[in-house]
Coordinates of C-alpha atoms in Angstrom, one line a residue:
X25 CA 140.6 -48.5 79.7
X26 CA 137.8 -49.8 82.3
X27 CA 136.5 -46.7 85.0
X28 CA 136.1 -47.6 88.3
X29 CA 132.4 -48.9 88.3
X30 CA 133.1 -51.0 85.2
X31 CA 136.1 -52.4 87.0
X32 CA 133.8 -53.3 90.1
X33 CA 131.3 -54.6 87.9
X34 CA 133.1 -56.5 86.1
X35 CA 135.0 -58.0 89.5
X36 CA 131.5 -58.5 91.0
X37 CA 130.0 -60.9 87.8
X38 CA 133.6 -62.6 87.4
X39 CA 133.3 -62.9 91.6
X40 CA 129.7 -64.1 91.5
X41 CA 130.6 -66.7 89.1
X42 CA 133.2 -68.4 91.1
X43 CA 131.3 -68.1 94.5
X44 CA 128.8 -70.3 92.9
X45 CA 131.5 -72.8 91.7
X46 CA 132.7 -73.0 95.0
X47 CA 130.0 -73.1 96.8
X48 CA 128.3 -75.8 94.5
X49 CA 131.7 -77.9 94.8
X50 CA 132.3 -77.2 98.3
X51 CA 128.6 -78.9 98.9
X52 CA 130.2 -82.2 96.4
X53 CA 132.6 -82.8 97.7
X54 CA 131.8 -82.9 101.4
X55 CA 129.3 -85.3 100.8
X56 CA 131.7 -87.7 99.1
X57 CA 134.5 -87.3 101.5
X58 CA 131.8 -88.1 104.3
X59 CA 130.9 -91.2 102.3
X60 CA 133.8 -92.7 101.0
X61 CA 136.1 -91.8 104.2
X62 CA 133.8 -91.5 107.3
X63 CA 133.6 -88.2 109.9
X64 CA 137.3 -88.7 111.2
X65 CA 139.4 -88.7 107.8
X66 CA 136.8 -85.5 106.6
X67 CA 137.4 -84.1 110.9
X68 CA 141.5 -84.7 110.5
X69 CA 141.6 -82.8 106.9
X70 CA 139.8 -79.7 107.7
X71 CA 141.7 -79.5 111.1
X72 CA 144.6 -79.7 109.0
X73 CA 144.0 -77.3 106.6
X74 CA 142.8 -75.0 109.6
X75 CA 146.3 -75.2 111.6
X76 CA 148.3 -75.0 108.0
X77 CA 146.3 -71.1 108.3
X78 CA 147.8 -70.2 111.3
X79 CA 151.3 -69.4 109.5
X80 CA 149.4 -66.8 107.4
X81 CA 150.3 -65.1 111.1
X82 CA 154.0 -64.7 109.6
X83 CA 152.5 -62.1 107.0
X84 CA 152.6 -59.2 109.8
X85 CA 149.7 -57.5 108.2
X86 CA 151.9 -57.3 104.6
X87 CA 148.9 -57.5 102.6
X88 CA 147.1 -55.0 103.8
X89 CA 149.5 -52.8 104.0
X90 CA 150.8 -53.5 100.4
X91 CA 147.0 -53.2 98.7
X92 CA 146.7 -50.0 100.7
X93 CA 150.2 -48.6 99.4
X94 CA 149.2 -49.4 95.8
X95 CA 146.0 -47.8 95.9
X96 CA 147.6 -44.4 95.5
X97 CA 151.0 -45.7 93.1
X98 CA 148.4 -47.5 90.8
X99 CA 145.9 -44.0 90.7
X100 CA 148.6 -42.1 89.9
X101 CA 149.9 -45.1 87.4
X102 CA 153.5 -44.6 88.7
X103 CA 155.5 -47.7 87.3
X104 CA 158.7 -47.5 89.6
X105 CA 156.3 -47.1 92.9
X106 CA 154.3 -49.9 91.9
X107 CA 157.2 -52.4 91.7
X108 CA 158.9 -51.1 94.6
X109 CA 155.6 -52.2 96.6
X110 CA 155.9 -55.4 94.2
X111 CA 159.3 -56.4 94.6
X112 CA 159.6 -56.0 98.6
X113 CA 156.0 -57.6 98.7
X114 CA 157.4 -60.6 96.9
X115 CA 160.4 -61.0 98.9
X116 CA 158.6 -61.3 102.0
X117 CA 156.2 -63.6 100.8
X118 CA 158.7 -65.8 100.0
X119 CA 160.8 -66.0 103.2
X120 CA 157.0 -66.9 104.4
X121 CA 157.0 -69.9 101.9
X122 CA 160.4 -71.0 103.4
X123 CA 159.3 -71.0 107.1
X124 CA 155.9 -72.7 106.0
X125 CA 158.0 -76.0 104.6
X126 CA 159.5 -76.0 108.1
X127 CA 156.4 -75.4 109.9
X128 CA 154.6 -78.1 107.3
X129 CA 157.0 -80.8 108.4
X130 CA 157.3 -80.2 111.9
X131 CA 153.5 -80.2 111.6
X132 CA 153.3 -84.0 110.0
X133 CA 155.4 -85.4 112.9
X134 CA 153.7 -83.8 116.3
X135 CA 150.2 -83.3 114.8
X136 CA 148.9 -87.3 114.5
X137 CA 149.8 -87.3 118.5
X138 CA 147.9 -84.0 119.5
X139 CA 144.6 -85.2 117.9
X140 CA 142.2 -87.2 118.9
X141 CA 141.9 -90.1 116.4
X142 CA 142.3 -93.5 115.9
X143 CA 144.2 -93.2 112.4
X144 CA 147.4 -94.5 111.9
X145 CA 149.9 -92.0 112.3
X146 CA 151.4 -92.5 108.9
X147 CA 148.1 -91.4 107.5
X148 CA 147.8 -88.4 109.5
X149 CA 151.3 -87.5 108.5
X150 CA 151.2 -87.7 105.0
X151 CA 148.2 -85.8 104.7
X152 CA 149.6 -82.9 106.7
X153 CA 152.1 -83.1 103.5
X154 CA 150.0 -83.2 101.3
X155 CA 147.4 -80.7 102.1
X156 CA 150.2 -78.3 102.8
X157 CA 151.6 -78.3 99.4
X158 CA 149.1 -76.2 98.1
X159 CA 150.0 -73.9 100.9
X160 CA 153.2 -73.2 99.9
X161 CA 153.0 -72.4 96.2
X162 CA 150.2 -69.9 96.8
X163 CA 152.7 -67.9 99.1
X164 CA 156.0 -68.7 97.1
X165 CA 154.1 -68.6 93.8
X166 CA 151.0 -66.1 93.5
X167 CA 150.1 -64.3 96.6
X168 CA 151.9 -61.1 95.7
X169 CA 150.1 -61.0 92.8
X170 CA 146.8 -61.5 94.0
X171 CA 147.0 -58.4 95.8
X172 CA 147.9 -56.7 93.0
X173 CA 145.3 -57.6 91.1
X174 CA 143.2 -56.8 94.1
X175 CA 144.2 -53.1 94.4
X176 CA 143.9 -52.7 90.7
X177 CA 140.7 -54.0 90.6
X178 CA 141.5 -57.1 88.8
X179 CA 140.6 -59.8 90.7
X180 CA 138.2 -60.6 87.9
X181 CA 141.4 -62.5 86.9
X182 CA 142.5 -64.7 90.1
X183 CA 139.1 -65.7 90.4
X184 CA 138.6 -66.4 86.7
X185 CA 141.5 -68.8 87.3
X186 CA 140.0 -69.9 90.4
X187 CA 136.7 -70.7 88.8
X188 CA 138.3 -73.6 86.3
X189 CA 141.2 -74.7 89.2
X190 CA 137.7 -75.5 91.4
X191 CA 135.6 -77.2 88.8
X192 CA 139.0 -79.5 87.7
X193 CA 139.5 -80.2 91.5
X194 CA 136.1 -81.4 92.4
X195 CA 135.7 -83.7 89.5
X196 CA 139.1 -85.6 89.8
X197 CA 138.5 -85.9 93.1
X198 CA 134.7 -86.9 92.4
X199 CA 136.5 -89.5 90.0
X200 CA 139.3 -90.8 92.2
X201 CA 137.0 -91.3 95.1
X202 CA 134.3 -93.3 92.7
X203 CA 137.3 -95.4 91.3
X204 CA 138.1 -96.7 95.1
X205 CA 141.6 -94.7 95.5
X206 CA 142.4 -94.0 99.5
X207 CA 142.3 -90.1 101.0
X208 CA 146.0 -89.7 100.3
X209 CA 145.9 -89.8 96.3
X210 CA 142.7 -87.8 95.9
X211 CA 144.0 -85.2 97.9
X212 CA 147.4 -85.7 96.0
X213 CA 145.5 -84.9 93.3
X214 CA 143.5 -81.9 94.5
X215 CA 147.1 -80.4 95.7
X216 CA 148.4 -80.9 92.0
X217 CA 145.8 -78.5 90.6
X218 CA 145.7 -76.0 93.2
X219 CA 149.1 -75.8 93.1
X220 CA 148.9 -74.5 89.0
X221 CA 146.6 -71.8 90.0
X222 CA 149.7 -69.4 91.7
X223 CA 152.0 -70.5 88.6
X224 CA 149.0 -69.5 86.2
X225 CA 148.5 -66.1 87.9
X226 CA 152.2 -65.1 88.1
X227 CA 152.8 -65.9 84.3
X228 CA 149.4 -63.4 83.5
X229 CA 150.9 -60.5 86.0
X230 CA 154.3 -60.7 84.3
X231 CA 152.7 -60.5 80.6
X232 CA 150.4 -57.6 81.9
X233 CA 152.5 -55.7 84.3
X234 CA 155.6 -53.5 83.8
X235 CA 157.3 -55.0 86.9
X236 CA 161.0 -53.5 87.1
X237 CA 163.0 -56.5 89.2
X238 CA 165.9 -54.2 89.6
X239 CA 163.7 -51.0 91.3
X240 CA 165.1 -51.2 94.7
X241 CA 162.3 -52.3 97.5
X242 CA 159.7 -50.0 98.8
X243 CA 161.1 -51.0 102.4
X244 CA 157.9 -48.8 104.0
X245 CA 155.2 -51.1 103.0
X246 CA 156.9 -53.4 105.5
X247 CA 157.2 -50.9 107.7
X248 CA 153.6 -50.2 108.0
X249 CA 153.0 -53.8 108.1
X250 CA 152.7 -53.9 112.1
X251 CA 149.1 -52.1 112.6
X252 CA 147.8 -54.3 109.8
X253 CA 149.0 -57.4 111.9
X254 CA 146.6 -57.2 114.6
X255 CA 143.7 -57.1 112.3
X256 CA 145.5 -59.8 110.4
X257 CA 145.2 -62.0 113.7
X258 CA 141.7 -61.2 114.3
X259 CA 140.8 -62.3 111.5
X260 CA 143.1 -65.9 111.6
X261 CA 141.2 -66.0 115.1
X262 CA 138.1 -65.8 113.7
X263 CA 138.5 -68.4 110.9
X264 CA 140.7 -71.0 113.0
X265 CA 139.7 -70.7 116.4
X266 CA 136.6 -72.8 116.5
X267 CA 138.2 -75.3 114.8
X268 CA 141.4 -75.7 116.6
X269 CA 139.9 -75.7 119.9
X270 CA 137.4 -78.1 118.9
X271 CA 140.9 -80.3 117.7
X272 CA 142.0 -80.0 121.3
X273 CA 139.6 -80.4 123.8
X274 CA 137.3 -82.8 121.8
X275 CA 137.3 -85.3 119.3
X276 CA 137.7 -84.8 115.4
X277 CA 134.4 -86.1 114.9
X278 CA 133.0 -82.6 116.1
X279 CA 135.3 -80.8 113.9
X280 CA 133.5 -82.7 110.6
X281 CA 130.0 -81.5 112.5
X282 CA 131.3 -78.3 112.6
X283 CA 132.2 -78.2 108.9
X284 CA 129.4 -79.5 107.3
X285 CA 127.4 -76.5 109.3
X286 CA 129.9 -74.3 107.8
X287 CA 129.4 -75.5 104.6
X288 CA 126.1 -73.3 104.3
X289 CA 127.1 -70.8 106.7
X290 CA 130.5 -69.4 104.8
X291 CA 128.9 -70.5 101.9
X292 CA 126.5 -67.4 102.4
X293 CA 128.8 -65.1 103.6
X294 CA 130.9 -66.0 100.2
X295 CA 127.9 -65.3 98.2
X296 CA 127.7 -61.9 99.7
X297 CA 131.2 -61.3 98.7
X298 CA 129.8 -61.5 95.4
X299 CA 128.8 -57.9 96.2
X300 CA 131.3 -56.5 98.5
X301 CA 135.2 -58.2 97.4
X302 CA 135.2 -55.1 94.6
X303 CA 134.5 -52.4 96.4
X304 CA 137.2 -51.9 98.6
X305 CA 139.7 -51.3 96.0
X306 CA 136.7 -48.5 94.7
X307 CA 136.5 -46.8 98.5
X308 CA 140.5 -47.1 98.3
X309 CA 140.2 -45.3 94.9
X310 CA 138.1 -42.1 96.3
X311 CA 139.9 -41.7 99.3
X312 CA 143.7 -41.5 97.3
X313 CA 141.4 -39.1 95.4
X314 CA 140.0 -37.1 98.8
X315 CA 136.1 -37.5 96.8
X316 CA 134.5 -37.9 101.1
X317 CA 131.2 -37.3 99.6
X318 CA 130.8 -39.6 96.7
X319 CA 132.8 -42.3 99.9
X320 CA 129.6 -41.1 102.1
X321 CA 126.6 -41.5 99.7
X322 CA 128.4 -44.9 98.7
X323 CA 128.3 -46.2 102.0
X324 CA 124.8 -45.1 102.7
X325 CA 123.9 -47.1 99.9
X326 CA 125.9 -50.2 100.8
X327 CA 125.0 -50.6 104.3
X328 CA 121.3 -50.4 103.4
X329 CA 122.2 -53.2 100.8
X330 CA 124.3 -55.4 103.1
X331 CA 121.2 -55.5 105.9
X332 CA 118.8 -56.4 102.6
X333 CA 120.7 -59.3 101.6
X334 CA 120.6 -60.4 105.8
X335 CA 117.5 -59.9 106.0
X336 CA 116.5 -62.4 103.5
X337 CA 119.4 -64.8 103.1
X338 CA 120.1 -65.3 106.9
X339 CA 116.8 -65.2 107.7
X340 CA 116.1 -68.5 105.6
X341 CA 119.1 -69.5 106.9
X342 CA 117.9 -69.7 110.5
X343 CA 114.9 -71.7 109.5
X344 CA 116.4 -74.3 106.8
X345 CA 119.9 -74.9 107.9
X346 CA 118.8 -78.0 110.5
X347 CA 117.1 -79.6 107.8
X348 CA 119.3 -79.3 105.3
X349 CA 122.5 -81.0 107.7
X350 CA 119.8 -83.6 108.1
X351 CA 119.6 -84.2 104.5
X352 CA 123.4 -83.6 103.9
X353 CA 124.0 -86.2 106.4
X354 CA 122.1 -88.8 105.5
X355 CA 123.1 -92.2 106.1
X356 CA 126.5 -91.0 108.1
X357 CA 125.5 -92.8 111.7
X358 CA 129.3 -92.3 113.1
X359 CA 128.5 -88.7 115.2
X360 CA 125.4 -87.3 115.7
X361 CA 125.2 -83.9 113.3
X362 CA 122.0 -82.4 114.0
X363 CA 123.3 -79.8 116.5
X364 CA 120.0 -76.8 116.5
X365 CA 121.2 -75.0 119.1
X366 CA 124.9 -74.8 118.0
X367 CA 123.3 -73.7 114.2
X368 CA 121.3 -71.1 115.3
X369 CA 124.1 -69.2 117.0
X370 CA 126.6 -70.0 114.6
X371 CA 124.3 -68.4 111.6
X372 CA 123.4 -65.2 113.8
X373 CA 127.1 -65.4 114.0
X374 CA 127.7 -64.9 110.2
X375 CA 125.0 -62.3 110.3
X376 CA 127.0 -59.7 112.8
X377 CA 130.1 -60.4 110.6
X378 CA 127.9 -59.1 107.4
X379 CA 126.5 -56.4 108.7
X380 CA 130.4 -54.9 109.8
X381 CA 131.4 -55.3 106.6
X382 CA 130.7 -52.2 105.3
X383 CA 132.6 -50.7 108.2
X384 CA 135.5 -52.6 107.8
X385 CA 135.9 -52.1 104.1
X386 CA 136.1 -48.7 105.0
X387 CA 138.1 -48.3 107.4
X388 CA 140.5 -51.1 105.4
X389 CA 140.4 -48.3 102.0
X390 CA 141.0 -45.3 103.9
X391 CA 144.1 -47.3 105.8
X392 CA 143.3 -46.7 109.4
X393 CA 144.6 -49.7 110.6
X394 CA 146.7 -48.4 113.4
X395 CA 144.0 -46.8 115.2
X396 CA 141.9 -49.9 115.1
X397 CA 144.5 -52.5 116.5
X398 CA 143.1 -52.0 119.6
X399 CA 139.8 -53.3 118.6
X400 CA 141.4 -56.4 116.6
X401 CA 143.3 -57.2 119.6
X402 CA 140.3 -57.5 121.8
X403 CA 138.2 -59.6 119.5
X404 CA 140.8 -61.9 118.8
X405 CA 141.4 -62.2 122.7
X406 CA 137.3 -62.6 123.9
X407 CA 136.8 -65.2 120.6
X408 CA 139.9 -67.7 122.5
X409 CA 139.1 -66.9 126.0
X410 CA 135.1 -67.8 125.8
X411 CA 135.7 -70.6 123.5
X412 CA 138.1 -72.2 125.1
X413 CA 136.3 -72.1 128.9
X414 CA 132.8 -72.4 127.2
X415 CA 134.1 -75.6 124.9
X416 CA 134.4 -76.9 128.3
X417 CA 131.1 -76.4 129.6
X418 CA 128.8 -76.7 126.4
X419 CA 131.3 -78.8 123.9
X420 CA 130.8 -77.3 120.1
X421 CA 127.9 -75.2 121.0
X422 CA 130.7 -73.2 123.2
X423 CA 132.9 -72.5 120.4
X424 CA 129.6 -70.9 118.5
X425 CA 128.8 -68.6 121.6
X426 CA 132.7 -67.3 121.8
X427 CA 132.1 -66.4 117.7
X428 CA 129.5 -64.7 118.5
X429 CA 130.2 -62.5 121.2
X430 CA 133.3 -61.2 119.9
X431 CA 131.9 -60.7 116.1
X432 CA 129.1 -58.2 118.3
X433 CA 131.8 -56.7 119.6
X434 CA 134.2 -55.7 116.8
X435 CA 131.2 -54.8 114.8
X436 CA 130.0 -52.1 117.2
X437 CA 134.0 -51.2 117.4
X438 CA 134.1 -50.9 113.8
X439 CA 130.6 -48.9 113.3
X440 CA 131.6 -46.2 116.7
X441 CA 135.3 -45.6 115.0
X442 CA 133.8 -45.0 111.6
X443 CA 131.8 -42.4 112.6
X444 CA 134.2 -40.5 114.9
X445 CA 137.2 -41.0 112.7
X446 CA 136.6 -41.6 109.1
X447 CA 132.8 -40.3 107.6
X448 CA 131.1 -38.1 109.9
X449 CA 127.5 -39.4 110.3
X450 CA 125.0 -40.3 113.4
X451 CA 126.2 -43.3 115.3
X452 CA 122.2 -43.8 115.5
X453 CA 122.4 -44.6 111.4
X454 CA 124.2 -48.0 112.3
X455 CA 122.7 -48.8 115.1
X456 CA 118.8 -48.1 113.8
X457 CA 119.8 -50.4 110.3
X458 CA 120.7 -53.1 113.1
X459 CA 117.5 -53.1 114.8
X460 CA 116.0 -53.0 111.2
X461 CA 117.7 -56.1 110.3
X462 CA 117.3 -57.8 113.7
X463 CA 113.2 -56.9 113.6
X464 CA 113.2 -58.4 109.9
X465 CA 114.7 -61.4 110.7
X466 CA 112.6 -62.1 113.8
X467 CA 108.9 -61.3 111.4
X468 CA 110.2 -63.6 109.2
X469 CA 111.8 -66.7 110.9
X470 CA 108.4 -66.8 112.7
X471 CA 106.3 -67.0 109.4
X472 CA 108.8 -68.6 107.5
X473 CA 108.3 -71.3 110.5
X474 CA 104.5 -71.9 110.5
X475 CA 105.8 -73.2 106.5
X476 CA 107.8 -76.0 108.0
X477 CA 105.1 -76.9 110.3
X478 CA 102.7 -77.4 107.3
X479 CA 106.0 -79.4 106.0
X480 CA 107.7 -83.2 106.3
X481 CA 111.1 -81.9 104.6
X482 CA 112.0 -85.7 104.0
X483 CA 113.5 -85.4 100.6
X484 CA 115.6 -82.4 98.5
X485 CA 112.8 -81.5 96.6
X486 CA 110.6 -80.7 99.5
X487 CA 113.7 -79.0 100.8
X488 CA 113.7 -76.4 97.7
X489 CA 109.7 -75.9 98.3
X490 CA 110.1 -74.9 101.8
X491 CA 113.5 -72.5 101.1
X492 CA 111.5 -70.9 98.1
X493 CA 108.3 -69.9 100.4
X494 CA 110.9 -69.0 103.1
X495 CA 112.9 -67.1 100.1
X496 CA 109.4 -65.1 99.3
X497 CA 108.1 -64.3 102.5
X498 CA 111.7 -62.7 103.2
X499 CA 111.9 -60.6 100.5
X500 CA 108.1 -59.6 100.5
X501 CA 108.8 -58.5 104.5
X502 CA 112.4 -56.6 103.7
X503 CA 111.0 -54.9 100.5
X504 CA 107.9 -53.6 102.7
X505 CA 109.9 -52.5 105.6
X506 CA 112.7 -50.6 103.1
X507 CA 109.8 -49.1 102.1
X508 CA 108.6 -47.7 105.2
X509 CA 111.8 -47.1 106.7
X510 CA 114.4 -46.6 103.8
X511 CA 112.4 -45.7 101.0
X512 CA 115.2 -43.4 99.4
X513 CA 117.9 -46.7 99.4
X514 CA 114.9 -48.5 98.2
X515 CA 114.7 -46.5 95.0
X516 CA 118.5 -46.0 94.5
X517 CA 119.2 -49.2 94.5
X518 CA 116.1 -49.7 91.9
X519 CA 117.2 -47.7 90.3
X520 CA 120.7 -48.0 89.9
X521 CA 119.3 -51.4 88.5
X522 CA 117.3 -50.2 85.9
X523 CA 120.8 -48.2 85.0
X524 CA 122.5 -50.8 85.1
X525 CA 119.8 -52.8 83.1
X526 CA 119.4 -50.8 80.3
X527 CA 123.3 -50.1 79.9
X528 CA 123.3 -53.7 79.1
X529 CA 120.3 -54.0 76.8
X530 CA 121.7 -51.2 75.0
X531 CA 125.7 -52.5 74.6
X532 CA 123.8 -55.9 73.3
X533 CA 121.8 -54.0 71.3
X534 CA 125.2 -52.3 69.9
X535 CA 127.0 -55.5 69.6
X536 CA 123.9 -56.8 67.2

């Protein structure tokens, strides 16, 4: 039987592996759609997808509530509990998928008249029904199970799926497009696979899984389900808003500029998940277990990791992101896409959502959702407010501001409550790793800069040279101010490489 770090390691290389699928993919196929459809088809089907989110609304915090109830029912490896949390989980998932058919069709008939496009209506409409297939099987289908795999620390399997579902997407779509077909059949065709990778997860939960049908529902999960909802919100708030005010108050057009930004920016954030997806199901672990010390030292050591991986990553970011939509865009003359003002804020953006993440996994394992409503709520309501009035004044760039301002905000929530509430530590830990972060990313972006000066990037390759000098002189500048200011991290997390290193070296060695 896997132990915990085994579990998380595994999850992490499994996770790593599928971020890089889909972030290579999700760079293809873009660029096709662009190509072969123009900004307003590519505009219209991430809008789409975006309002098809919203009814994730409907699950009234359920999954967090149910992964946090199984945290202590798997621990304790009680089968009844675990499908009592399973069966009532299920249920409720798929009264969801029933209301998102309705929602899905009255979606097709009123969305081609809110948008502004020139597409036929018909089109619009059948790709509303077509993009919202996939919707529904992941709710009706798989959802349930993928958080259970998530509290068991098995996600290594959903994304394993995940990882062929993507890779089979992108090139039938990649081979539709190139053989002339419209929008409608290569999204068809997209919705076909995705719609196997539920059907494929529920068949492997069933074979692994003692699941009892006839165990009578654990009707408390659902009671516990309101204080997950407002973080639930939030976070739909966070990931829709920009988009669907962008829908509304401007044209489509924006919306594919918007996404083709995104394209690197959640692309980076995924690539961090790499790291962090796994570990909440670990903190989860200790705290069913009451081990606050081991939770403590953990989080010391993952804070001081998440502001390493800003520190370099977003600081390249900052400095190559223009250039690279310039590249990306190549050749697409229908909206103009190089936006540097909107890119800059919408990366530093990103970088306040990384840094809270080591508060909110915490505060997600040990389950204190009620207590931070409050915080979700407020976030969620200063992200629509500012967008919304500064859309008006400053177009796309407004919608980046609102991000912004609200991520700053729940992060500081997040990092205040931890400390009062949760793991007892200086509030002056957080906020010195911050300015550590924020004085690292400044040094760098300003020599990483006098590189672009010395630099034409007028082609891909010359694109790589300047991100790989970029790429050094961040890491050379983070690894000499950890060493000044966070020596101790510095050296744990060496050496929990070399561990980790030689463990490897020697199970190889074993193998042989």
């Amino acid at each position: 039987m896997k132990s915990r770090g085994q579990k998380a390691l595994l999850n992490s290389i499994v996770l790593g592996g599928y971020q890089i699928t889909h972030f290579i993919c999700g760079l293809i196929l873009p660029r096709f759609y662009l190509l072969n459809f123009g900004s307003e088809y590519t505009g219209i089907a991430s809008s789409i997808t975006q309002l098809l989110s919203f009814i994730s609304i409907l699950q009234f915090g359920i999954a967090g509530s149910s992964r946090f109830a199984l945290y202590k029912v798997l621990a304790n490896d009680d089968v009844k509990g675990i499908s009592g949390i399973v069966n009532a989980t299920q249920s409720y998932m798929r009264k969801i998928a029933v209301v998102l058919l309705a929602y899905i069709g009255i979606l097709a008939f009123i969305y081609p008249y809110i948008a502004d496009t020139t597409l036929p209506a018909l089109d619009v409409f059948l790709l509303v029904l077509i993009i919202g297939a996939s919707s529904f099987s992941r709710y009706f289908f798989g959802l349930t199970y993928q958080i259970l795999l998530t509290a068991d620390q098995r996600l290594y399997v959903y994304n394993g799926i995940a990882i062929v579902s993507t890779i089979l997407n992108t090139g039938l779509a990649v081979l539709l497009m190139q053989a002339g077909y419209n929008i409608h059949l290569v999204k068809l065709g997209s919705a076909t696979i995705f719609v196997l990778t539920p059907i494929l997860l529920s068949l492997y939960v069933r074979k692994t899984y003692q699941i009892d049908r006839k165990v009578p529902q654990d009707k408390s999960v659902l009671k516990s389900r309101w204080d997950v909802m407002w973080h639930s919100i939030a976070n739909i708030v966070h990931d829709s808003t920009d988009l669907i005010v962008l829908t509304i108050f401007t044209n489509v057009k924006y919306v594919s500029v918007y996404t083709v930004h995104y394209l690197v920016i959640n692309g980076l954030f995924q690539i961090m998940s790499i790291f962090t997806n796994s570990l909440e199901a670990a903190f989860g672990n200790m705290f069913a277990k009451n081990e606050q010390e081991t939770a403590y030292h953990n989080l010391e050591q993952y804070e001081f990791f998440i502001g390493c991986f800003v520190s370099v990553i977003f600081s390249c970011a900052l400095v190559l992101i223009v250039p690279f939509v310039q590249l990306y865009t190549a050749g697409v003359t229908d909206v103009n896409y190089t936006v540097p003002l909107f890119a800059t804020i919408a990366v530093v953006a990103q970088m306040v959502m990384c840094i809270r993440q080591p508060y909110l996994t915490i505060v997600r394992a040990a389950g204190h959702y009620k207590q931070t409503r409050n915080g979700a709520i407020a976030e969620a309501v200063i992200n629509i407010v500012l967008s919304v009035i500064l859309t008006y004044f400053f177009g796309i760039i407004g919608v980046a501001i609102g991000t912004l301002v609200a991520n700053i905000f729940r992060t500081l929530q997040f990092a205040t409550y931890l400390r009062k509430n949760i793991i007892n530590r200086p509030l002056r830990k957080p906020v010195l790793i911050m300015l550590w972060i924020t004085i690292n990313t400044i040094v760098v972006c300003a020599l990483s800069q006098l590189v672009l000066n010395a630099i034409v990037i007028n082609s891909w390759w010359l694109w790589i040279i300047a991100g790989v000098a970029c790429c050094c002189i961040a890491l050379v500048v983070t690894i000499l101010s950890a060493f000044v200011f966070y020596r101790k991290q510095l050296f744990a997390t060496v050496n929990f490489a070399k561990r980790l290193l030689f463990k490897r070296k020697k199970s190889s060695v074993q193998s042989e």
